[in-house]
Amino acid sequence: MFTAFYSLAARPFTKEIKTEEMYMSSSHKELLARLNYLKDSRGIGMVVGEAGSGKTSSLRTFVVSLKPSLYRVAYFPLSTVTVTDFYRGLAFSLGLEPAFRKVDLFSQIQEAIHNNYSGKKVVPFIILDELQLASTKFFSDLHLLFNFSMDSENPFVLVLCGLPTLGIKMSLTHNQPLNQRLIMRYKMSPLTKEETKSYLEHHMCRAGANYPIFSENAVEAISTVSRGWPRLINNLATTSLIYGCQKGLKHIDEEAVRQSAVELGM
């Protein structure tokens, strides 16, 4: 195992990482600031980014910072649930026994959201992930479901999250009723070359590295091949460490990164 070869206490590039130990890129910090604005203003926001850009990780970091006494968080990845599952899951998360008919579910959910906010002073904080998979009908339903007091109040926070195609879908004419209600929009940016270097150093240090394992040329190669997307950096760096261990390399060089990129099909 490469951890023993490089005298590491843990695997450096894994998603099993505490939120307080995550690397804070400029894009990550900006998204947290936007989410804070959305939290304070309440309403609907949209976060888009390439696969592996760190959207979900940033959302997880933000959610951990919310006080359970003030916010009730519900997370739904539409890649694993159907639209009906979402409505029923949202009802469950609000402490309801879901009704059978969709129209009754609408009434249940709206009443529960309103009661949580006005009665208990608790704001439902709802995250819909992988929303680029949603149908036009679902967007219309969201517009209706989260319309309170003739659109005069927002007793909730709703975050729509997905790939960049979500932004394209939202801009279509038939999705304008929902699109025009967005009060926050953010698109994740890749790490710069300098941030990629800091990102590698951060995770290697966290894993217990006691010397610079990735050479300057290797860091530059990782930045170029990964285009600065965190998940690709993780995959490429991990494969490079495995390759380096097999070849007995105390330092990961540019050739190790190149061979790893070929293995990963990058």
PDB file of C-alpha atoms in Angstrom, residues 95-265:
ATOM      1  CA  GLY A  95     -42.342  15.093  10.127  1.00  0.00           C
ATOM      2  CA  LEU A  96     -45.404  14.180   8.078  1.00  0.00           C
ATOM      3  CA  GLU A  97     -47.125  10.963   7.118  1.00  0.00           C
ATOM      4  CA  PRO A  98     -47.245  11.438   3.302  1.00  0.00           C
ATOM      5  CA  ALA A  99     -50.641  11.556   1.677  1.00  0.00           C
ATOM      6  CA  PHE A 100     -51.373   9.295  -1.266  1.00  0.00           C
ATOM      7  CA  ARG A 101     -52.529  11.885  -3.782  1.00  0.00           C
ATOM      8  CA  LYS A 102     -50.096  14.455  -5.180  1.00  0.00           C
ATOM      9  CA  VAL A 103     -52.474  17.357  -4.606  1.00  0.00           C
ATOM     10  CA  ASP A 104     -52.761  16.383  -0.949  1.00  0.00           C
ATOM     11  CA  LEU A 105     -48.974  16.078  -0.671  1.00  0.00           C
ATOM     12  CA  PHE A 106     -48.674  19.650  -1.989  1.00  0.00           C
ATOM     13  CA  SER A 107     -51.000  20.938   0.710  1.00  0.00           C
ATOM     14  CA  GLN A 108     -49.273  18.891   3.427  1.00  0.00           C
ATOM     15  CA  ILE A 109     -45.805  20.123   2.500  1.00  0.00           C
ATOM     16  CA  GLN A 110     -46.784  23.775   2.142  1.00  0.00           C
ATOM     17  CA  GLU A 111     -48.599  23.766   5.472  1.00  0.00           C
ATOM     18  CA  ALA A 112     -45.667  22.054   7.222  1.00  0.00           C
ATOM     19  CA  ILE A 113     -43.133  24.516   5.783  1.00  0.00           C
ATOM     20  CA  HIS A 114     -45.279  27.453   6.841  1.00  0.00           C
ATOM     21  CA  ASN A 115     -45.859  26.011  10.320  1.00  0.00           C
ATOM     22  CA  ASN A 116     -42.158  25.298  10.831  1.00  0.00           C
ATOM     23  CA  TYR A 117     -41.278  28.866   9.958  1.00  0.00           C
ATOM     24  CA  SER A 118     -44.102  30.838  11.577  1.00  0.00           C
ATOM     25  CA  GLY A 119     -44.783  28.571  14.540  1.00  0.00           C
ATOM     26  CA  LYS A 120     -41.503  26.897  15.478  1.00  0.00           C
ATOM     27  CA  LYS A 121     -39.210  29.564  13.947  1.00  0.00           C
ATOM     28  CA  VAL A 122     -37.413  26.790  12.079  1.00  0.00           C
ATOM     29  CA  VAL A 123     -36.517  27.343   8.394  1.00  0.00           C
ATOM     30  CA  PRO A 124     -36.645  24.275   6.112  1.00  0.00           C
ATOM     31  CA  PHE A 125     -33.340  24.187   4.181  1.00  0.00           C
ATOM     32  CA  ILE A 126     -33.905  21.960   1.156  1.00  0.00           C
ATOM     33  CA  ILE A 127     -31.196  20.870  -1.300  1.00  0.00           C
ATOM     34  CA  LEU A 128     -32.061  19.253  -4.637  1.00  0.00           C
ATOM     35  CA  ASP A 129     -28.952  17.756  -6.232  1.00  0.00           C
ATOM     36  CA  GLU A 130     -28.424  16.385  -9.774  1.00  0.00           C
ATOM     37  CA  LEU A 131     -31.335  18.575 -10.855  1.00  0.00           C
ATOM     38  CA  GLN A 132     -30.180  18.624 -14.484  1.00  0.00           C
ATOM     39  CA  LEU A 133     -32.023  15.273 -14.673  1.00  0.00           C
ATOM     40  CA  ALA A 134     -35.368  16.842 -13.770  1.00  0.00           C
ATOM     41  CA  SER A 135     -38.201  17.192 -16.263  1.00  0.00           C
ATOM     42  CA  THR A 136     -39.895  20.425 -17.283  1.00  0.00           C
ATOM     43  CA  LYS A 137     -42.977  19.286 -15.374  1.00  0.00           C
ATOM     44  CA  PHE A 138     -40.904  18.972 -12.218  1.00  0.00           C
ATOM     45  CA  PHE A 139     -39.648  22.560 -12.563  1.00  0.00           C
ATOM     46  CA  SER A 140     -43.259  23.713 -12.906  1.00  0.00           C
ATOM     47  CA  ASP A 141     -44.187  21.738  -9.802  1.00  0.00           C
ATOM     48  CA  LEU A 142     -41.346  23.337  -7.834  1.00  0.00           C
ATOM     49  CA  HIS A 143     -42.580  26.791  -8.841  1.00  0.00           C
ATOM     50  CA  LEU A 144     -46.033  25.965  -7.506  1.00  0.00           C
ATOM     51  CA  LEU A 145     -44.894  24.045  -4.426  1.00  0.00           C
ATOM     52  CA  PHE A 146     -42.660  26.865  -3.186  1.00  0.00           C
ATOM     53  CA  ASN A 147     -45.108  29.689  -3.829  1.00  0.00           C
ATOM     54  CA  PHE A 148     -46.377  31.056  -0.498  1.00  0.00           C
ATOM     55  CA  SER A 149     -48.923  33.814   0.173  1.00  0.00           C
ATOM     56  CA  MET A 150     -49.170  34.686  -3.530  1.00  0.00           C
ATOM     57  CA  ASP A 151     -45.354  34.803  -3.735  1.00  0.00           C
ATOM     58  CA  SER A 152     -45.133  37.458  -0.999  1.00  0.00           C
ATOM     59  CA  GLU A 153     -42.984  35.472   1.465  1.00  0.00           C
ATOM     60  CA  ASN A 154     -40.281  32.801   1.522  1.00  0.00           C
ATOM     61  CA  PRO A 155     -40.486  30.664   4.686  1.00  0.00           C
ATOM     62  CA  PHE A 156     -37.820  28.296   3.320  1.00  0.00           C
ATOM     63  CA  VAL A 157     -34.439  27.998   1.601  1.00  0.00           C
ATOM     64  CA  LEU A 158     -34.308  25.909  -1.581  1.00  0.00           C
ATOM     65  CA  VAL A 159     -30.994  25.159  -3.311  1.00  0.00           C
ATOM     66  CA  LEU A 160     -31.110  23.787  -6.867  1.00  0.00           C
ATOM     67  CA  CYS A 161     -27.834  22.060  -7.672  1.00  0.00           C
ATOM     68  CA  GLY A 162     -26.541  20.322 -10.787  1.00  0.00           C
ATOM     69  CA  LEU A 163     -24.300  20.275 -13.850  1.00  0.00           C
ATOM     70  CA  PRO A 164     -24.023  23.407 -16.050  1.00  0.00           C
ATOM     71  CA  THR A 165     -26.842  22.065 -18.220  1.00  0.00           C
ATOM     72  CA  LEU A 166     -29.152  22.911 -15.315  1.00  0.00           C
ATOM     73  CA  GLY A 167     -28.504  26.596 -15.994  1.00  0.00           C
ATOM     74  CA  ILE A 168     -29.357  26.074 -19.657  1.00  0.00           C
ATOM     75  CA  LYS A 169     -32.586  24.284 -18.738  1.00  0.00           C
ATOM     76  CA  MET A 170     -33.581  27.059 -16.363  1.00  0.00           C
ATOM     77  CA  SER A 171     -33.114  29.683 -19.082  1.00  0.00           C
ATOM     78  CA  LEU A 172     -35.703  28.042 -21.345  1.00  0.00           C
ATOM     79  CA  THR A 173     -38.929  29.981 -21.820  1.00  0.00           C
ATOM     80  CA  HIS A 174     -41.182  27.424 -20.135  1.00  0.00           C
ATOM     81  CA  ASN A 175     -38.978  27.447 -17.002  1.00  0.00           C
ATOM     82  CA  GLN A 176     -38.979  31.234 -16.593  1.00  0.00           C
ATOM     83  CA  PRO A 177     -41.551  31.271 -13.760  1.00  0.00           C
ATOM     84  CA  LEU A 178     -39.045  29.400 -11.571  1.00  0.00           C
ATOM     85  CA  ASN A 179     -35.916  30.945 -13.098  1.00  0.00           C
ATOM     86  CA  GLN A 180     -37.091  34.482 -12.344  1.00  0.00           C
ATOM     87  CA  ARG A 181     -37.524  33.599  -8.676  1.00  0.00           C
ATOM     88  CA  LEU A 182     -33.845  32.745  -8.192  1.00  0.00           C
ATOM     89  CA  ILE A 183     -32.220  35.219  -5.832  1.00  0.00           C
ATOM     90  CA  MET A 184     -28.789  33.565  -5.907  1.00  0.00           C
ATOM     91  CA  ARG A 185     -26.838  31.934  -8.739  1.00  0.00           C
ATOM     92  CA  TYR A 186     -23.306  30.580  -8.645  1.00  0.00           C
ATOM     93  CA  LYS A 187     -21.123  28.556 -11.001  1.00  0.00           C
ATOM     94  CA  MET A 188     -18.180  26.651  -9.516  1.00  0.00           C
ATOM     95  CA  SER A 189     -14.736  27.501 -10.911  1.00  0.00           C
ATOM     96  CA  PRO A 190     -11.748  25.132 -11.188  1.00  0.00           C
ATOM     97  CA  LEU A 191      -8.679  25.493  -9.001  1.00  0.00           C
ATOM     98  CA  THR A 192      -5.906  27.660 -10.373  1.00  0.00           C
ATOM     99  CA  LYS A 193      -2.397  26.213 -10.761  1.00  0.00           C
ATOM    100  CA  GLU A 194      -1.393  27.841  -7.473  1.00  0.00           C
ATOM    101  CA  GLU A 195      -4.489  26.470  -5.748  1.00  0.00           C
ATOM    102  CA  THR A 196      -3.832  22.996  -7.155  1.00  0.00           C
ATOM    103  CA  LYS A 197      -0.390  23.076  -5.555  1.00  0.00           C
ATOM    104  CA  SER A 198      -1.870  24.250  -2.242  1.00  0.00           C
ATOM    105  CA  TYR A 199      -4.615  21.623  -2.518  1.00  0.00           C
ATOM    106  CA  LEU A 200      -2.061  18.818  -2.962  1.00  0.00           C
ATOM    107  CA  GLU A 201       0.081  20.119  -0.099  1.00  0.00           C
ATOM    108  CA  HIS A 202      -2.989  20.482   2.148  1.00  0.00           C
ATOM    109  CA  HIS A 203      -4.135  16.896   1.646  1.00  0.00           C
ATOM    110  CA  MET A 204      -0.644  15.403   1.821  1.00  0.00           C
ATOM    111  CA  CYS A 205       0.074  17.295   5.044  1.00  0.00           C
ATOM    112  CA  ARG A 206      -3.262  16.163   6.482  1.00  0.00           C
ATOM    113  CA  ALA A 207      -2.264  12.570   5.665  1.00  0.00           C
ATOM    114  CA  GLY A 208       1.036  12.963   7.504  1.00  0.00           C
ATOM    115  CA  ALA A 209       3.556  13.524   4.693  1.00  0.00           C
ATOM    116  CA  ASN A 210       6.878  14.708   6.135  1.00  0.00           C
ATOM    117  CA  TYR A 211       8.485  15.817   2.870  1.00  0.00           C
ATOM    118  CA  PRO A 212       7.282  17.168  -0.539  1.00  0.00           C
ATOM    119  CA  ILE A 213       6.338  13.981  -2.420  1.00  0.00           C
ATOM    120  CA  PHE A 214       5.041  15.661  -5.593  1.00  0.00           C
ATOM    121  CA  SER A 215       7.725  17.475  -7.607  1.00  0.00           C
ATOM    122  CA  GLU A 216       7.038  20.927  -9.095  1.00  0.00           C
ATOM    123  CA  ASN A 217       6.771  19.394 -12.572  1.00  0.00           C
ATOM    124  CA  ALA A 218       4.360  16.763 -11.266  1.00  0.00           C
ATOM    125  CA  VAL A 219       2.156  19.443  -9.692  1.00  0.00           C
ATOM    126  CA  GLU A 220       2.092  21.372 -12.958  1.00  0.00           C
ATOM    127  CA  ALA A 221       1.223  18.210 -14.876  1.00  0.00           C
ATOM    128  CA  ILE A 222      -1.617  17.387 -12.457  1.00  0.00           C
ATOM    129  CA  SER A 223      -2.957  20.924 -12.782  1.00  0.00           C
ATOM    130  CA  THR A 224      -2.874  20.751 -16.581  1.00  0.00           C
ATOM    131  CA  VAL A 225      -4.378  17.287 -16.986  1.00  0.00           C
ATOM    132  CA  SER A 226      -7.089  17.729 -14.319  1.00  0.00           C
ATOM    133  CA  ARG A 227      -7.928  21.266 -15.519  1.00  0.00           C
ATOM    134  CA  GLY A 228      -8.199  22.153 -11.827  1.00  0.00           C
ATOM    135  CA  TRP A 229     -11.262  20.037 -10.985  1.00  0.00           C
ATOM    136  CA  PRO A 230     -10.889  18.580  -7.460  1.00  0.00           C
ATOM    137  CA  ARG A 231     -12.211  15.070  -8.176  1.00  0.00           C
ATOM    138  CA  LEU A 232      -9.878  14.664 -11.146  1.00  0.00           C
ATOM    139  CA  ILE A 233      -6.976  15.954  -9.041  1.00  0.00           C
ATOM    140  CA  ASN A 234      -7.840  13.354  -6.385  1.00  0.00           C
ATOM    141  CA  ASN A 235      -7.989  10.504  -8.902  1.00  0.00           C
ATOM    142  CA  LEU A 236      -4.798  11.520 -10.689  1.00  0.00           C
ATOM    143  CA  ALA A 237      -2.818  12.161  -7.500  1.00  0.00           C
ATOM    144  CA  THR A 238      -3.900   8.847  -5.946  1.00  0.00           C
ATOM    145  CA  THR A 239      -3.057   6.855  -9.083  1.00  0.00           C
ATOM    146  CA  SER A 240       0.307   8.650  -9.261  1.00  0.00           C
ATOM    147  CA  LEU A 241       1.076   7.612  -5.682  1.00  0.00           C
ATOM    148  CA  ILE A 242       0.163   3.994  -6.462  1.00  0.00           C
ATOM    149  CA  TYR A 243       2.372   4.122  -9.570  1.00  0.00           C
ATOM    150  CA  GLY A 244       5.205   5.738  -7.599  1.00  0.00           C
ATOM    151  CA  CYS A 245       4.983   3.056  -4.938  1.00  0.00           C
ATOM    152  CA  GLN A 246       5.151   0.284  -7.552  1.00  0.00           C
ATOM    153  CA  LYS A 247       8.191   1.910  -9.184  1.00  0.00           C
ATOM    154  CA  GLY A 248       9.899   2.729  -5.890  1.00  0.00           C
ATOM    155  CA  LEU A 249       9.814   6.504  -6.502  1.00  0.00           C
ATOM    156  CA  LYS A 250      10.404   8.612  -3.420  1.00  0.00           C
ATOM    157  CA  HIS A 251       9.210  11.644  -5.410  1.00  0.00           C
ATOM    158  CA  ILE A 252       6.328  11.692  -7.888  1.00  0.00           C
ATOM    159  CA  ASP A 253       7.641  13.156 -11.129  1.00  0.00           C
ATOM    160  CA  GLU A 254       5.999  14.316 -14.350  1.00  0.00           C
ATOM    161  CA  GLU A 255       6.395  10.884 -15.976  1.00  0.00           C
ATOM    162  CA  ALA A 256       4.522   9.214 -13.110  1.00  0.00           C
ATOM    163  CA  VAL A 257       1.661  11.653 -13.601  1.00  0.00           C
ATOM    164  CA  ARG A 258       1.696  11.088 -17.374  1.00  0.00           C
ATOM    165  CA  GLN A 259       1.546   7.314 -16.981  1.00  0.00           C
ATOM    166  CA  SER A 260      -1.250   7.646 -14.414  1.00  0.00           C
ATOM    167  CA  ALA A 261      -3.227   9.912 -16.739  1.00  0.00           C
ATOM    168  CA  VAL A 262      -2.957   7.296 -19.498  1.00  0.00           C
ATOM    169  CA  GLU A 263      -4.162   4.613 -17.080  1.00  0.00           C
ATOM    170  CA  LEU A 264      -7.151   6.764 -16.102  1.00  0.00           C
ATOM    171  CA  GLY A 265      -7.955   7.650 -19.717  1.00  0.00           C
TER     172      GLY A 265
END
